[in-house]
PDB file of C-alpha atoms in Angstrom:
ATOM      1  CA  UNK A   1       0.000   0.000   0.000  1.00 34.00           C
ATOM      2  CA  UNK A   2       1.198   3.477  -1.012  1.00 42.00           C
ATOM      3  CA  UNK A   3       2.209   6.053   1.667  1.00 44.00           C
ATOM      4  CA  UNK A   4      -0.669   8.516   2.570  1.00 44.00           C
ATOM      5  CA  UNK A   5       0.520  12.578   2.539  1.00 44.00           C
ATOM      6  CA  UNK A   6      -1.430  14.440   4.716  1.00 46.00           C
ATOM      7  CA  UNK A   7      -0.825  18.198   4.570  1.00 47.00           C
ATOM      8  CA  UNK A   8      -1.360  20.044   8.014  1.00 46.00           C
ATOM      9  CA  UNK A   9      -0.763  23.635   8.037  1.00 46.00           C
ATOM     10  CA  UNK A  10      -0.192  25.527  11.360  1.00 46.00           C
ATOM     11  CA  UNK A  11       0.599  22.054  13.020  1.00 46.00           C
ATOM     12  CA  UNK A  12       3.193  21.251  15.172  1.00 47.00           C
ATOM     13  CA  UNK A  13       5.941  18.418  14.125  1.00 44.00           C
ATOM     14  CA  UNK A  14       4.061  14.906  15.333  1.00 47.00           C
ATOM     15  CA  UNK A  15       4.819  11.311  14.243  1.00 45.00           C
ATOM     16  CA  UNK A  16       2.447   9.697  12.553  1.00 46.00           C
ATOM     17  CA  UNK A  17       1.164   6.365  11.033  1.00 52.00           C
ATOM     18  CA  UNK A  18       4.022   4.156   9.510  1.00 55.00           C
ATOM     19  CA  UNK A  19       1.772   3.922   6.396  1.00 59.00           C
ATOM     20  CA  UNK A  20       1.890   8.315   6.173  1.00 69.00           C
ATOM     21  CA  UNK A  21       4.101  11.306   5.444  1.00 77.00           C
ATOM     22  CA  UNK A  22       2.963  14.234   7.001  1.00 81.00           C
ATOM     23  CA  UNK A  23       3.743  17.799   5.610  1.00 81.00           C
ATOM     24  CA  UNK A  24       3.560  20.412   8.532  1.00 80.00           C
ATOM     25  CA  UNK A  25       3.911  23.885   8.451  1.00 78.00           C
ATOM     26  CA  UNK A  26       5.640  25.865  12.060  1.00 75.00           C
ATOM     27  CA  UNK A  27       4.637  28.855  13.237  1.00 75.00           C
ATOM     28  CA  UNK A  28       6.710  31.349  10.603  1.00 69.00           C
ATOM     29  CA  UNK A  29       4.823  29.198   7.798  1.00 70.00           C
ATOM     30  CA  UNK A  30       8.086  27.045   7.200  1.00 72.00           C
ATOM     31  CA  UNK A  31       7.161  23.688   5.548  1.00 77.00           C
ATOM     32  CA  UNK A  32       8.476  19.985   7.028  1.00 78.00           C
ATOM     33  CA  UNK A  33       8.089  16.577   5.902  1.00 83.00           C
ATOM     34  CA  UNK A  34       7.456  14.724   8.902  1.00 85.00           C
ATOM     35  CA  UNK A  35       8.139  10.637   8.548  1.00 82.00           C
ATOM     36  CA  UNK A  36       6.583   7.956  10.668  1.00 81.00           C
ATOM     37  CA  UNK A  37       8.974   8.583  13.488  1.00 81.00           C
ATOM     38  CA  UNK A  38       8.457  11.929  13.697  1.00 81.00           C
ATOM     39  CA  UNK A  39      11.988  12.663  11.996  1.00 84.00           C
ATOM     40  CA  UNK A  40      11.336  16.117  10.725  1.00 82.00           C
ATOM     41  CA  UNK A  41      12.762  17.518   6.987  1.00 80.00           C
ATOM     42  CA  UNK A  42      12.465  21.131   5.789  1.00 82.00           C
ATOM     43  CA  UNK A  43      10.603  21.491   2.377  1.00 82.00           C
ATOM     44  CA  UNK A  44      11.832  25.043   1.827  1.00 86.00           C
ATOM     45  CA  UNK A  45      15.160  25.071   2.055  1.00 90.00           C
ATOM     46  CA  UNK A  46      17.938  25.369  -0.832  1.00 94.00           C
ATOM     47  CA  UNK A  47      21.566  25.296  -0.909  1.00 96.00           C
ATOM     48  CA  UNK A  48      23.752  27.427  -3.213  1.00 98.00           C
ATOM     49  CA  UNK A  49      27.158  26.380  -3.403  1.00 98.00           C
ATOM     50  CA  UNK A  50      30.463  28.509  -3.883  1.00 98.00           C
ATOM     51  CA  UNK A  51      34.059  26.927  -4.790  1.00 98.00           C
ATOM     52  CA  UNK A  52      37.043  28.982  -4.382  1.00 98.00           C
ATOM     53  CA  UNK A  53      40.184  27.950  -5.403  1.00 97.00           C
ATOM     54  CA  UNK A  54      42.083  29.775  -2.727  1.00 98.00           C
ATOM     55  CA  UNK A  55      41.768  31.113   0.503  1.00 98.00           C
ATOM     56  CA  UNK A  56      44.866  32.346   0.784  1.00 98.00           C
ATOM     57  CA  UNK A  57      44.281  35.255  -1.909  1.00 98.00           C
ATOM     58  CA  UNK A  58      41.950  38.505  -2.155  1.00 98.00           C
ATOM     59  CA  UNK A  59      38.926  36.923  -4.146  1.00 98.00           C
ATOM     60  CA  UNK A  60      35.865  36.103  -4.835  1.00 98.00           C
ATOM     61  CA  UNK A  61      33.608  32.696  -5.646  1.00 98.00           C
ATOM     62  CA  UNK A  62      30.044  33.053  -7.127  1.00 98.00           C
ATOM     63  CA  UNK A  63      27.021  31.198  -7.629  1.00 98.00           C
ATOM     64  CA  UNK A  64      23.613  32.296  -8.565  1.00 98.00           C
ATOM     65  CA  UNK A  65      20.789  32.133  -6.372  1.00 97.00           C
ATOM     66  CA  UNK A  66      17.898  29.708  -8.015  1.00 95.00           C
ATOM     67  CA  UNK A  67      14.693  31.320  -5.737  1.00 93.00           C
ATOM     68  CA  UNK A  68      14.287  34.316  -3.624  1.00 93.00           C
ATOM     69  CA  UNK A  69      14.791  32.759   0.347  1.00 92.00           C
ATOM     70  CA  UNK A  70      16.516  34.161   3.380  1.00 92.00           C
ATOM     71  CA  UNK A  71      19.810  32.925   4.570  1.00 95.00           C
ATOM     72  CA  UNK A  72      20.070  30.707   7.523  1.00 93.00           C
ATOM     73  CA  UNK A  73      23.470  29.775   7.994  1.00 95.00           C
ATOM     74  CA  UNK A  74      26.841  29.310   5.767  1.00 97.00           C
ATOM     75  CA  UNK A  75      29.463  26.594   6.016  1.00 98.00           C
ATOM     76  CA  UNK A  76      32.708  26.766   4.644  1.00 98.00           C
ATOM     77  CA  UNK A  77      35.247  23.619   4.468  1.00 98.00           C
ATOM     78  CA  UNK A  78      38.796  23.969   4.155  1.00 98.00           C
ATOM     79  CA  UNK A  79      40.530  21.420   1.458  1.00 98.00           C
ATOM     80  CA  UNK A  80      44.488  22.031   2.810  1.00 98.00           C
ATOM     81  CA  UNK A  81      46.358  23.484   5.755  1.00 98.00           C
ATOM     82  CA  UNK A  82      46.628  27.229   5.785  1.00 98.00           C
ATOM     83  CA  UNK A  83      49.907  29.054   7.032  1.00 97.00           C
ATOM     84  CA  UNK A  84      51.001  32.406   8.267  1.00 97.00           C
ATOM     85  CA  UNK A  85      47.321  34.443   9.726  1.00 98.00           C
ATOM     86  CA  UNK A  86      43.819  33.628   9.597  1.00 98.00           C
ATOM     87  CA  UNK A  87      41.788  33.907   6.428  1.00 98.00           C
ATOM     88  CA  UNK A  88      38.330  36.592   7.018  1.00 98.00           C
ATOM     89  CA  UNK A  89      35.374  35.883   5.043  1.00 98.00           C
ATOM     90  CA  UNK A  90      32.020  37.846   4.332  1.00 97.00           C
ATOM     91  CA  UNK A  91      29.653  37.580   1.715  1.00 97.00           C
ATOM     92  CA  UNK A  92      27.255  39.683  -0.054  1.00 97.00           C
ATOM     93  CA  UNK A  93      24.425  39.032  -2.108  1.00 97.00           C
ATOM     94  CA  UNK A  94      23.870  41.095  -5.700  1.00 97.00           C
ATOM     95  CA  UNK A  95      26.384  43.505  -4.312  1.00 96.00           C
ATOM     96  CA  UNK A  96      24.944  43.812  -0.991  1.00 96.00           C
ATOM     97  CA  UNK A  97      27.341  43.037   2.111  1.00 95.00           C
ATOM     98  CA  UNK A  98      25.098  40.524   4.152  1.00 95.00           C
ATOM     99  CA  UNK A  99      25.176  42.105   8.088  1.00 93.00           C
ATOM    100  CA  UNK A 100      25.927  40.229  10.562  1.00 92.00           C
ATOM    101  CA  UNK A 101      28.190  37.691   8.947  1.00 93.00           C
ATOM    102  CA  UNK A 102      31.915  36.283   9.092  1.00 96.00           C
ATOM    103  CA  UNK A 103      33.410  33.458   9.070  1.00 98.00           C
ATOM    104  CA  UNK A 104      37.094  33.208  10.442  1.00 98.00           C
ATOM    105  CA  UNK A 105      39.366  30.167   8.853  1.00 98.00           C
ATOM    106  CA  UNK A 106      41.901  29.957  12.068  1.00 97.00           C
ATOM    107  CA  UNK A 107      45.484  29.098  10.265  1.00 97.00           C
ATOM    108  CA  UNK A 108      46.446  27.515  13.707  1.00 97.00           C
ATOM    109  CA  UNK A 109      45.695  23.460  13.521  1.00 96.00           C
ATOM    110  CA  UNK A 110      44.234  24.381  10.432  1.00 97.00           C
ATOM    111  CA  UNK A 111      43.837  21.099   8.404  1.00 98.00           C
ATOM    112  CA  UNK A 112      41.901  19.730   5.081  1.00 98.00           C
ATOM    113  CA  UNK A 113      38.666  18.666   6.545  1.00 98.00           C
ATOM    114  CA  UNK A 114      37.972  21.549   8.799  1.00 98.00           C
ATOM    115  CA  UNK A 115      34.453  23.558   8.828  1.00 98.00           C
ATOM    116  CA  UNK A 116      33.812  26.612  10.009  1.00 98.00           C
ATOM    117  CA  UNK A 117      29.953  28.541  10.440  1.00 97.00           C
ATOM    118  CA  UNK A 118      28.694  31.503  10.895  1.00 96.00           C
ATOM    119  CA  UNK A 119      24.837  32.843  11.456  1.00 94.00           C
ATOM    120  CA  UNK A 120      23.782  36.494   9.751  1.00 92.00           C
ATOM    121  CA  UNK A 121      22.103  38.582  11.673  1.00 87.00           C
ATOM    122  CA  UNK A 122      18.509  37.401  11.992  1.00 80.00           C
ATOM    123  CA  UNK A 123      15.630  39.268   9.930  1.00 80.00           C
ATOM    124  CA  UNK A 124      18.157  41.783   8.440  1.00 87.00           C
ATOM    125  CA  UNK A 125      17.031  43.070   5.236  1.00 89.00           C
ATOM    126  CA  UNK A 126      20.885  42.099   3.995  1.00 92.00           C
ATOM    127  CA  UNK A 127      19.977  38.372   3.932  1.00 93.00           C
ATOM    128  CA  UNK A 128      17.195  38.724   1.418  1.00 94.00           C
ATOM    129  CA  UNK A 129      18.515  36.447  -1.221  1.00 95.00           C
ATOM    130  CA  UNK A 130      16.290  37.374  -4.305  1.00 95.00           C
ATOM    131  CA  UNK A 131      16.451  34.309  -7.415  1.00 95.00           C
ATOM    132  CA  UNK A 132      18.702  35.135  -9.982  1.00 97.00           C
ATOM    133  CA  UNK A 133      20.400  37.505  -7.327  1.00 97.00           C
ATOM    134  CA  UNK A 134      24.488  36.825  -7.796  1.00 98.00           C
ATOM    135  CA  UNK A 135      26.111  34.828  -4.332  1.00 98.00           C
ATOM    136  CA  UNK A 136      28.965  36.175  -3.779  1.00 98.00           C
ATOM    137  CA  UNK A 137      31.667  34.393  -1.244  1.00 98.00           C
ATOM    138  CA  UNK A 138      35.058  37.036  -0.334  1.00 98.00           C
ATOM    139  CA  UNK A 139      38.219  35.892   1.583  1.00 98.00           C
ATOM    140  CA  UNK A 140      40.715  38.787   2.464  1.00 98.00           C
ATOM    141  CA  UNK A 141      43.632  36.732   1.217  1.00 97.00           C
ATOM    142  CA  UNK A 142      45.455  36.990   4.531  1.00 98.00           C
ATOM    143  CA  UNK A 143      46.634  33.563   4.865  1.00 97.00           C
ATOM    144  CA  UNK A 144      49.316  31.820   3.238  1.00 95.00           C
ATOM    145  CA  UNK A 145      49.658  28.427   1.493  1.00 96.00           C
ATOM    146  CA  UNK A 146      47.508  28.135  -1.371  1.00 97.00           C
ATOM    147  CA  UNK A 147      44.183  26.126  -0.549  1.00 98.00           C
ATOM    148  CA  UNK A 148      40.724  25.414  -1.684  1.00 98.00           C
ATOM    149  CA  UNK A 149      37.233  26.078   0.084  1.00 98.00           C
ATOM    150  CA  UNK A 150      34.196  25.606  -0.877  1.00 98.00           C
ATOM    151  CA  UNK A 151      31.367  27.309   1.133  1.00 98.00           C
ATOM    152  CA  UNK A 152      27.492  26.424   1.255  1.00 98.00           C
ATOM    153  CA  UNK A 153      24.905  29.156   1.644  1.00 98.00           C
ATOM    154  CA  UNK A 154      21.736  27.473   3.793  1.00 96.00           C
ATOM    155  CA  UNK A 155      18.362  29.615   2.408  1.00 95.00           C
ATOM    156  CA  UNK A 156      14.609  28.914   3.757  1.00 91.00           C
ATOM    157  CA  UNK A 157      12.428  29.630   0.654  1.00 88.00           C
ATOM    158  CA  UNK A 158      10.328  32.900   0.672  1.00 81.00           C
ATOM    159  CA  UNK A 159       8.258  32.367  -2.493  1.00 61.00           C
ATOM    160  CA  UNK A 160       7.256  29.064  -4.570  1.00 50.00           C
TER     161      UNK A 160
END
Protein backbone atom coordinates (compact mmCIF):
# COMPACT_ATOMS: atom_id res chain seq x y z
CA UNK A 1 0.00 0.00 0.00
CA UNK A 2 1.20 3.48 -1.01
CA UNK A 3 2.21 6.05 1.67
CA UNK A 4 -0.67 8.52 2.57
CA UNK A 5 0.52 12.58 2.54
CA UNK A 6 -1.43 14.44 4.72
CA UNK A 7 -0.83 18.20 4.57
CA UNK A 8 -1.36 20.04 8.01
CA UNK A 9 -0.76 23.64 8.04
CA UNK A 10 -0.19 25.53 11.36
CA UNK A 11 0.60 22.05 13.02
CA UNK A 12 3.19 21.25 15.17
CA UNK A 13 5.94 18.42 14.12
CA UNK A 14 4.06 14.91 15.33
CA UNK A 15 4.82 11.31 14.24
CA UNK A 16 2.45 9.70 12.55
CA UNK A 17 1.16 6.37 11.03
CA UNK A 18 4.02 4.16 9.51
CA UNK A 19 1.77 3.92 6.40
CA UNK A 20 1.89 8.31 6.17
CA UNK A 21 4.10 11.31 5.44
CA UNK A 22 2.96 14.23 7.00
CA UNK A 23 3.74 17.80 5.61
CA UNK A 24 3.56 20.41 8.53
CA UNK A 25 3.91 23.89 8.45
CA UNK A 26 5.64 25.87 12.06
CA UNK A 27 4.64 28.86 13.24
CA UNK A 28 6.71 31.35 10.60
CA UNK A 29 4.82 29.20 7.80
CA UNK A 30 8.09 27.04 7.20
CA UNK A 31 7.16 23.69 5.55
CA UNK A 32 8.48 19.98 7.03
CA UNK A 33 8.09 16.58 5.90
CA UNK A 34 7.46 14.72 8.90
CA UNK A 35 8.14 10.64 8.55
CA UNK A 36 6.58 7.96 10.67
CA UNK A 37 8.97 8.58 13.49
CA UNK A 38 8.46 11.93 13.70
CA UNK A 39 11.99 12.66 12.00
CA UNK A 40 11.34 16.12 10.72
CA UNK A 41 12.76 17.52 6.99
CA UNK A 42 12.46 21.13 5.79
CA UNK A 43 10.60 21.49 2.38
CA UNK A 44 11.83 25.04 1.83
CA UNK A 45 15.16 25.07 2.06
CA UNK A 46 17.94 25.37 -0.83
CA UNK A 47 21.57 25.30 -0.91
CA UNK A 48 23.75 27.43 -3.21
CA UNK A 49 27.16 26.38 -3.40
CA UNK A 50 30.46 28.51 -3.88
CA UNK A 51 34.06 26.93 -4.79
CA UNK A 52 37.04 28.98 -4.38
CA UNK A 53 40.18 27.95 -5.40
CA UNK A 54 42.08 29.78 -2.73
CA UNK A 55 41.77 31.11 0.50
CA UNK A 56 44.87 32.35 0.78
CA UNK A 57 44.28 35.25 -1.91
CA UNK A 58 41.95 38.50 -2.16
CA UNK A 59 38.93 36.92 -4.15
CA UNK A 60 35.86 36.10 -4.83
CA UNK A 61 33.61 32.70 -5.65
CA UNK A 62 30.04 33.05 -7.13
CA UNK A 63 27.02 31.20 -7.63
CA UNK A 64 23.61 32.30 -8.56
CA UNK A 65 20.79 32.13 -6.37
CA UNK A 66 17.90 29.71 -8.02
CA UNK A 67 14.69 31.32 -5.74
CA UNK A 68 14.29 34.32 -3.62
CA UNK A 69 14.79 32.76 0.35
CA UNK A 70 16.52 34.16 3.38
CA UNK A 71 19.81 32.93 4.57
CA UNK A 72 20.07 30.71 7.52
CA UNK A 73 23.47 29.78 7.99
CA UNK A 74 26.84 29.31 5.77
CA UNK A 75 29.46 26.59 6.02
CA UNK A 76 32.71 26.77 4.64
CA UNK A 77 35.25 23.62 4.47
CA UNK A 78 38.80 23.97 4.15
CA UNK A 79 40.53 21.42 1.46
CA UNK A 80 44.49 22.03 2.81
CA UNK A 81 46.36 23.48 5.76
CA UNK A 82 46.63 27.23 5.79
CA UNK A 83 49.91 29.05 7.03
CA UNK A 84 51.00 32.41 8.27
CA UNK A 85 47.32 34.44 9.73
CA UNK A 86 43.82 33.63 9.60
CA UNK A 87 41.79 33.91 6.43
CA UNK A 88 38.33 36.59 7.02
CA UNK A 89 35.37 35.88 5.04
CA UNK A 90 32.02 37.85 4.33
CA UNK A 91 29.65 37.58 1.71
CA UNK A 92 27.25 39.68 -0.05
CA UNK A 93 24.42 39.03 -2.11
CA UNK A 94 23.87 41.10 -5.70
CA UNK A 95 26.38 43.51 -4.31
CA UNK A 96 24.94 43.81 -0.99
CA UNK A 97 27.34 43.04 2.11
CA UNK A 98 25.10 40.52 4.15
CA UNK A 99 25.18 42.11 8.09
CA UNK A 100 25.93 40.23 10.56
CA UNK A 101 28.19 37.69 8.95
CA UNK A 102 31.91 36.28 9.09
CA UNK A 103 33.41 33.46 9.07
CA UNK A 104 37.09 33.21 10.44
CA UNK A 105 39.37 30.17 8.85
CA UNK A 106 41.90 29.96 12.07
CA UNK A 107 45.48 29.10 10.27
CA UNK A 108 46.45 27.52 13.71
CA UNK A 109 45.70 23.46 13.52
CA UNK A 110 44.23 24.38 10.43
CA UNK A 111 43.84 21.10 8.40
CA UNK A 112 41.90 19.73 5.08
CA UNK A 113 38.67 18.67 6.54
CA UNK A 114 37.97 21.55 8.80
CA UNK A 115 34.45 23.56 8.83
CA UNK A 116 33.81 26.61 10.01
CA UNK A 117 29.95 28.54 10.44
CA UNK A 118 28.69 31.50 10.90
CA UNK A 119 24.84 32.84 11.46
CA UNK A 120 23.78 36.49 9.75
CA UNK A 121 22.10 38.58 11.67
CA UNK A 122 18.51 37.40 11.99
CA UNK A 123 15.63 39.27 9.93
CA UNK A 124 18.16 41.78 8.44
CA UNK A 125 17.03 43.07 5.24
CA UNK A 126 20.89 42.10 3.99
CA UNK A 127 19.98 38.37 3.93
CA UNK A 128 17.19 38.72 1.42
CA UNK A 129 18.51 36.45 -1.22
CA UNK A 130 16.29 37.37 -4.30
CA UNK A 131 16.45 34.31 -7.41
CA UNK A 132 18.70 35.14 -9.98
CA UNK A 133 20.40 37.50 -7.33
CA UNK A 134 24.49 36.82 -7.80
CA UNK A 135 26.11 34.83 -4.33
CA UNK A 136 28.96 36.18 -3.78
CA UNK A 137 31.67 34.39 -1.24
CA UNK A 138 35.06 37.04 -0.33
CA UNK A 139 38.22 35.89 1.58
CA UNK A 140 40.71 38.79 2.46
CA UNK A 141 43.63 36.73 1.22
CA UNK A 142 45.46 36.99 4.53
CA UNK A 143 46.63 33.56 4.86
CA UNK A 144 49.32 31.82 3.24
CA UNK A 145 49.66 28.43 1.49
CA UNK A 146 47.51 28.13 -1.37
CA UNK A 147 44.18 26.13 -0.55
CA UNK A 148 40.72 25.41 -1.68
CA UNK A 149 37.23 26.08 0.08
CA UNK A 150 34.20 25.61 -0.88
CA UNK A 151 31.37 27.31 1.13
CA UNK A 152 27.49 26.42 1.26
CA UNK A 153 24.91 29.16 1.64
CA UNK A 154 21.74 27.47 3.79
CA UNK A 155 18.36 29.61 2.41
CA UNK A 156 14.61 28.91 3.76
CA UNK A 157 12.43 29.63 0.65
CA UNK A 158 10.33 32.90 0.67
CA UNK A 159 8.26 32.37 -2.49
CA UNK A 160 7.26 29.06 -4.57
Amino acid sequence: MAAGIDLLLGATAAAVDSSHVSIQADASGYLYKVNSSGTTYPLDEFYVTTDMTDVSTASSAFNVAPAAGVLQRVYTVLHSAITGADANLTAEFAGVAVNGFAIVVAQSGSAAGDIDTDTPTAAHASTDVAAGDAVELITDGASSTAARLTGVFIFKRTAL
